[in-house]
mmCIF file of C-alpha atoms in Angstrom:
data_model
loop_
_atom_site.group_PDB
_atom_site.id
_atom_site.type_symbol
_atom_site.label_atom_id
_atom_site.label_comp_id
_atom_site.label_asym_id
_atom_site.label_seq_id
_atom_site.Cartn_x
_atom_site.Cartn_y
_atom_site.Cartn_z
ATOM 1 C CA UNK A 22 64.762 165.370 376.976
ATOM 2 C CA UNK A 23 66.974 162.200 377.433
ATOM 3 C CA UNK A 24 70.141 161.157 375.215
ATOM 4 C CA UNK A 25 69.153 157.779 373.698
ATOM 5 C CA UNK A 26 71.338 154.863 374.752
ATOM 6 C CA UNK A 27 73.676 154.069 371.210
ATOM 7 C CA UNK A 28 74.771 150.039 371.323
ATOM 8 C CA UNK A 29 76.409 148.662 368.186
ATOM 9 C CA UNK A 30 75.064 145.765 366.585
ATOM 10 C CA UNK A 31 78.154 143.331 367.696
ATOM 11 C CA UNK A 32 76.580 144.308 371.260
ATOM 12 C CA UNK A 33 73.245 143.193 371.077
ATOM 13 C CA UNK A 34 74.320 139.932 369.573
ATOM 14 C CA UNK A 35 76.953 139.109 371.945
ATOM 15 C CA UNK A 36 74.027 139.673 374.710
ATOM 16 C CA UNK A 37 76.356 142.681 376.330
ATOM 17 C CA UNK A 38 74.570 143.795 379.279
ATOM 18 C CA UNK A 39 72.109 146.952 378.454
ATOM 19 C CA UNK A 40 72.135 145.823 375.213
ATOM 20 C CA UNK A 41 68.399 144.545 374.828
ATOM 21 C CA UNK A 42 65.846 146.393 372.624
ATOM 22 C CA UNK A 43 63.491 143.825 374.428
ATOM 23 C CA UNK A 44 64.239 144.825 377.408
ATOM 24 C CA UNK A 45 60.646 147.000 378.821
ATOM 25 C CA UNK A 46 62.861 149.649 380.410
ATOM 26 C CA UNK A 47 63.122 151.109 376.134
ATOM 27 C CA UNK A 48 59.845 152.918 375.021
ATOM 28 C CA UNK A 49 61.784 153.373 371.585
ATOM 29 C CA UNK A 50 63.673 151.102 369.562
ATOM 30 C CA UNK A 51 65.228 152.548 366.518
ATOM 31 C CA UNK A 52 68.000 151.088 364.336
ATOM 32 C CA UNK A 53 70.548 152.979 362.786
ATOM 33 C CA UNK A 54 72.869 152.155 359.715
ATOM 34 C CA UNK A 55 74.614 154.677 357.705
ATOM 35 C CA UNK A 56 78.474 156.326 356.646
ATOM 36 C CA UNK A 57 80.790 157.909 358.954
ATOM 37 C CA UNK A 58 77.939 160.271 360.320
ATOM 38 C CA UNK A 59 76.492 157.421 362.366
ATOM 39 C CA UNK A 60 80.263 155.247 362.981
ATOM 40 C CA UNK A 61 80.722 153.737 366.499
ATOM 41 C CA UNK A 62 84.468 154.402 365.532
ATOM 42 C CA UNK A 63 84.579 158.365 365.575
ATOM 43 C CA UNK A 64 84.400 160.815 368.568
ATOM 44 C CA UNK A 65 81.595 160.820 369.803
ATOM 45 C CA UNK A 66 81.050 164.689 369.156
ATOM 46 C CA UNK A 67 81.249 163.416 365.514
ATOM 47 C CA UNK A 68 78.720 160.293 365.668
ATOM 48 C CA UNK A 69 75.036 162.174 365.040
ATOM 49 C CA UNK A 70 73.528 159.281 367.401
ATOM 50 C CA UNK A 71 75.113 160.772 370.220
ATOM 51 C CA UNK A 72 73.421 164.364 369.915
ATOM 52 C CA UNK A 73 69.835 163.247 369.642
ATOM 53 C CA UNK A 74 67.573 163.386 372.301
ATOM 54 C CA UNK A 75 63.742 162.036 373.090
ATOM 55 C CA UNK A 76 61.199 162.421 375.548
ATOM 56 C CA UNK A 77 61.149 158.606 376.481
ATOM 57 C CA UNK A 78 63.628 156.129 376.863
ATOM 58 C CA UNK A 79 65.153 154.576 373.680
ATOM 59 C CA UNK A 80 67.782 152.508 372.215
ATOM 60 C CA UNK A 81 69.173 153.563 369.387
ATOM 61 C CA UNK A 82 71.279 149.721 367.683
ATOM 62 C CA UNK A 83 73.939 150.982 364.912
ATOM 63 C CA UNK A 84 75.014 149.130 362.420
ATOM 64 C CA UNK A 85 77.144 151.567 361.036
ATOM 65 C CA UNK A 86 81.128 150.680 360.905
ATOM 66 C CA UNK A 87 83.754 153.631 360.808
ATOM 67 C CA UNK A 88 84.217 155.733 357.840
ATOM 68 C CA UNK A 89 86.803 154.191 355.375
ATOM 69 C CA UNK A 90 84.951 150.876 355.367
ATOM 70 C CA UNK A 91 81.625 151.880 354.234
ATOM 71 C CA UNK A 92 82.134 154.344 351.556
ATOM 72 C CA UNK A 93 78.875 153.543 349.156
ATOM 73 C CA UNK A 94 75.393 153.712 350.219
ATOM 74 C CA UNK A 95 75.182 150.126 347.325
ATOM 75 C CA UNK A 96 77.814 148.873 350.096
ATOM 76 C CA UNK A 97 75.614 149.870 352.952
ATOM 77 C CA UNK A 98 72.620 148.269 351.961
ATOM 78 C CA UNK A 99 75.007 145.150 351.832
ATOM 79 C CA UNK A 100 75.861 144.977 355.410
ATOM 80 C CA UNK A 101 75.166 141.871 356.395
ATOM 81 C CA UNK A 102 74.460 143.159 360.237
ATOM 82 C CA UNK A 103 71.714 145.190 358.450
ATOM 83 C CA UNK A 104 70.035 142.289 357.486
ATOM 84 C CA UNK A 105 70.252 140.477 360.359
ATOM 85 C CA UNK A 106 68.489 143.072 362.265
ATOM 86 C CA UNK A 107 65.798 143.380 359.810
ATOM 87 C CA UNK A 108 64.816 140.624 360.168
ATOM 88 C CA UNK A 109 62.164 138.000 361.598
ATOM 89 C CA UNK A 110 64.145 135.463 362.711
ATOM 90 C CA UNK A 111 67.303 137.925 364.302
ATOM 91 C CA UNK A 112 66.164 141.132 364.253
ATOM 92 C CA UNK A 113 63.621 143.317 366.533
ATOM 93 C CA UNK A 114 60.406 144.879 365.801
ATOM 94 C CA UNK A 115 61.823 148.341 365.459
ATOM 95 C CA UNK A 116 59.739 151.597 365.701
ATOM 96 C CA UNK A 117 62.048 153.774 363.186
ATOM 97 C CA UNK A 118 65.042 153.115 361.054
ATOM 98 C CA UNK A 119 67.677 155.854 360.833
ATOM 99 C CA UNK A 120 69.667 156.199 357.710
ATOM 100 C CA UNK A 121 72.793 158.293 357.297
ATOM 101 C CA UNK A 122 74.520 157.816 353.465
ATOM 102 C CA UNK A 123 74.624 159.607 350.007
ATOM 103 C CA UNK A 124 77.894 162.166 351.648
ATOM 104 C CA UNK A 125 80.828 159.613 351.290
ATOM 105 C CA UNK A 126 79.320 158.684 347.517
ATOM 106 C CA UNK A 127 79.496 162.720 346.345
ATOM 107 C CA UNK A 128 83.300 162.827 347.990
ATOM 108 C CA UNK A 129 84.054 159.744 346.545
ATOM 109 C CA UNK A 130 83.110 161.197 343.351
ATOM 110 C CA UNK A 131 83.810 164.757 343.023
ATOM 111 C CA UNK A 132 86.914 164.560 341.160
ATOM 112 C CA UNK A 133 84.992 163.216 338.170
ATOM 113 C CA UNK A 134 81.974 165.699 338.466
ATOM 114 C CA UNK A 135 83.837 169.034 338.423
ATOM 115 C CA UNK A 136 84.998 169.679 335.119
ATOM 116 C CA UNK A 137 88.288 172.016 334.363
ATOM 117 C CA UNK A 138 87.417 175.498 333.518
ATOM 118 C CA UNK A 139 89.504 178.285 331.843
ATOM 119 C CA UNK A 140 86.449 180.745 332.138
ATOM 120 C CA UNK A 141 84.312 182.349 334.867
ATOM 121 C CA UNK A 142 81.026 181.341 334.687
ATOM 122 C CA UNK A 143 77.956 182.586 336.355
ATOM 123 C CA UNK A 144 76.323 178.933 336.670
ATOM 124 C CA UNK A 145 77.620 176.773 339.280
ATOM 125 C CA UNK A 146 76.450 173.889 336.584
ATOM 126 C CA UNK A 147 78.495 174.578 333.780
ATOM 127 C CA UNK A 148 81.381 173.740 336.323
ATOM 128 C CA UNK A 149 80.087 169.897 336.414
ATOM 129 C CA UNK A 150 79.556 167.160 334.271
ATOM 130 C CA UNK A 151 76.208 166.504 334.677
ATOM 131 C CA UNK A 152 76.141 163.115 333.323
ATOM 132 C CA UNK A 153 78.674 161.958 336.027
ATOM 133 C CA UNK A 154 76.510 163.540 338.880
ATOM 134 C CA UNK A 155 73.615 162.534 337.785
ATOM 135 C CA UNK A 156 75.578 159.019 337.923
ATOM 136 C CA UNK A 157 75.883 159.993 341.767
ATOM 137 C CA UNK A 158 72.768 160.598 342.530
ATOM 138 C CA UNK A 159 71.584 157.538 340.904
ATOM 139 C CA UNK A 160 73.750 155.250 342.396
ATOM 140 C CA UNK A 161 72.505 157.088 345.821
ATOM 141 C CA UNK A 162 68.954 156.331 345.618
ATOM 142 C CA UNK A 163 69.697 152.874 344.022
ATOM 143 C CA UNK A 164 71.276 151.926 347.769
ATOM 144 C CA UNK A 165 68.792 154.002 349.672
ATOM 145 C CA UNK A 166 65.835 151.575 347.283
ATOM 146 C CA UNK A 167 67.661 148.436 348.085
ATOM 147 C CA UNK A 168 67.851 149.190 351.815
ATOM 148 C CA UNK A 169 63.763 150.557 351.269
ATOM 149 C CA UNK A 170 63.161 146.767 349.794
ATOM 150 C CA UNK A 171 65.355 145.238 353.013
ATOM 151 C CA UNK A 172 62.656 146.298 354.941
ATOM 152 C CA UNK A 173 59.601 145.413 353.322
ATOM 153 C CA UNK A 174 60.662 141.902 352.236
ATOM 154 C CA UNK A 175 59.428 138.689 353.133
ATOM 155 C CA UNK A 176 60.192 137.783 356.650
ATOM 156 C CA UNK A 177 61.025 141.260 357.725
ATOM 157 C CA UNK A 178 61.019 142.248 361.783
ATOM 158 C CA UNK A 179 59.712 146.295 360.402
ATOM 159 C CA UNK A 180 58.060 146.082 357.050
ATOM 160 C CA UNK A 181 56.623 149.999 356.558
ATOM 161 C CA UNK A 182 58.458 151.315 359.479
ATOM 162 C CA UNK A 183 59.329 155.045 358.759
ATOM 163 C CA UNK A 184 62.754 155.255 357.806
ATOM 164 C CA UNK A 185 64.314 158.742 358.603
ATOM 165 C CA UNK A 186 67.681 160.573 356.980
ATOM 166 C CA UNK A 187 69.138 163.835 357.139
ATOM 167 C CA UNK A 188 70.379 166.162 354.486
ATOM 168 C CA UNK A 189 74.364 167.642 354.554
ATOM 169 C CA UNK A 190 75.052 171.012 355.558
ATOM 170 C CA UNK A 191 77.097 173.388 353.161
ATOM 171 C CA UNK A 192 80.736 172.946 352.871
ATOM 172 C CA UNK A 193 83.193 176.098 352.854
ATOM 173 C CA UNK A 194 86.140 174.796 350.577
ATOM 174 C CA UNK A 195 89.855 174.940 352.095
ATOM 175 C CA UNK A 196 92.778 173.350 352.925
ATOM 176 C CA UNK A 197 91.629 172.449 356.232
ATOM 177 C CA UNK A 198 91.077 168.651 357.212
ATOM 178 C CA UNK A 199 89.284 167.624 360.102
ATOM 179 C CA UNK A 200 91.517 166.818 362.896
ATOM 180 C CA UNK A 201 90.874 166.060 366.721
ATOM 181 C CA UNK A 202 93.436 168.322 368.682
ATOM 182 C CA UNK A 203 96.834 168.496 366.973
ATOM 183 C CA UNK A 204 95.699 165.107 365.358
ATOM 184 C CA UNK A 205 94.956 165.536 361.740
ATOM 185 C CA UNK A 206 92.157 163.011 361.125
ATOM 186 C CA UNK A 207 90.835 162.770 357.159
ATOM 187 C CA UNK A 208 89.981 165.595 354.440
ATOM 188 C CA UNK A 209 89.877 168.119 353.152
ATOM 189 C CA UNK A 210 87.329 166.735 350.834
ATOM 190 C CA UNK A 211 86.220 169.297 348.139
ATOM 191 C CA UNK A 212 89.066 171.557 348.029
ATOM 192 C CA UNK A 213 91.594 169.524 346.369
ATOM 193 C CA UNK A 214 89.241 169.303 343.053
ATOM 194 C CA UNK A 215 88.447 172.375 343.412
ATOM 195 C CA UNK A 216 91.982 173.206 342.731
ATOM 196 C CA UNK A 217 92.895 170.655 340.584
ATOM 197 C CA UNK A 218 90.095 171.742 337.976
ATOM 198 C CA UNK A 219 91.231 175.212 338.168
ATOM 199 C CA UNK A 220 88.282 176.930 339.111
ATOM 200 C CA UNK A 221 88.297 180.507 340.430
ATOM 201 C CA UNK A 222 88.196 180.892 344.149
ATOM 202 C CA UNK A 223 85.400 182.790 343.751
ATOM 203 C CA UNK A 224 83.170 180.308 342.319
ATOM 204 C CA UNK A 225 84.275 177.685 345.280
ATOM 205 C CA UNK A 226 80.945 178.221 347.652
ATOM 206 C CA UNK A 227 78.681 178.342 344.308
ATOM 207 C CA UNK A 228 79.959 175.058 343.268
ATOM 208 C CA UNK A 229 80.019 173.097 346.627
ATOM 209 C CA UNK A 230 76.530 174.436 347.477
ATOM 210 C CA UNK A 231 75.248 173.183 344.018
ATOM 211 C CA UNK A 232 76.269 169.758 344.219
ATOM 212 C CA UNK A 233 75.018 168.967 348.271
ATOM 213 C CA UNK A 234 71.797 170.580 346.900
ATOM 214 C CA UNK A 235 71.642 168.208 344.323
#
């Protein structure tokens, strides 16, 4: 199995050297676009398109820009880069588009989906406001449909191309942010509403699991 060769868009344009999805020496072509998961501007231990492998040779084009600037998946499926590569006239005829967003829009979020509790409850739902998460969610598939119709428009380079995602795993609330050596790099995400609303330690894992299920 071979690690795929990750350019960013900016490359390809420029005409960077190895930066060709044309060239015949790629059996796969894929484009990537997505949140943090996918951004040129982490550590690479931290960018997803750096971890996959395949059995031939492929080139895997991200359009994906570090975290802080693409917090929405609606924001995402405005990327002008995106279209670009869509399409006819700038793009390539891609075999697969990867698609990393919906994470960012939940943390974005959170503060106004768990609700403050005096009680313990059993339900990991009566802890949310169910209106505003089901606002979330919404708003996630309305990017992940706009992105969907980017591809199958008029004068697209990969109408019906399969586009593939990935889910999140489960979070373990606490004060811990991510950090890269002594550097303290973003987060923690969940835990501060967790606190903020009150909510009883022990209900932390219920609640966290419930809403990346959802």
């Amino acid at each position: 199995m071979m690690r795929a060769h990750v350019v960013p868009w900016d490359n390809v344009e420029s005409g960077e050297n190895d930066s060709d999805p044309n060239d015949s020496l790629y059996d796969n072509r894929i484009l990537a676009e997505g949140d943090s998961w996918f951004s040129m501007g982490g550590i690479p231990t931290s960018n997803l398109l750096f971890s996959m492998r395949f059995k031939k040779f492929t080139i895997i084009v991200n359009c994906a820009r570090p975290g802080d600037t693409i917090r929405k998946m609606g924001r995402i499926a405005k990327n002008p880069n995106l279209k670009k590569a869509m399409s006819r006239s700038h793009g390539y005829t891609w075999d697969a588009i990867l698609l990393s967003g919906g994470g960012n829009d939940l943390i974005d979020d959170v503060d106004r989906i768990i609700r403050k509790f005096t009680s313990i409850e059993s339900d990991p739902a009566l802890y949310c406001n169910q209106d505003e998460l089901d606002r979330t969610l919404q708003s996630v598939e309305k990017g992940y449909r706009k992105i969907i119709d980017l591809r199958d428009a008029a004068g697209s380079s990969c109408k019906g191309k399969p586009v593939i995602t990935h889910t999140y795993d489960w979070m373990t609330p606490r004060d811990s942010p991510s950090r890269f050596f002594p550097f303290r790099l973003m987060g923690p995400w969940i835990y501060p509403a967790l606190v903020a609303a009150n909510l009883p330690e022990s209900q932390w894992n219920a609640v966290s699991d419930y809403l990346v299920d959802a």
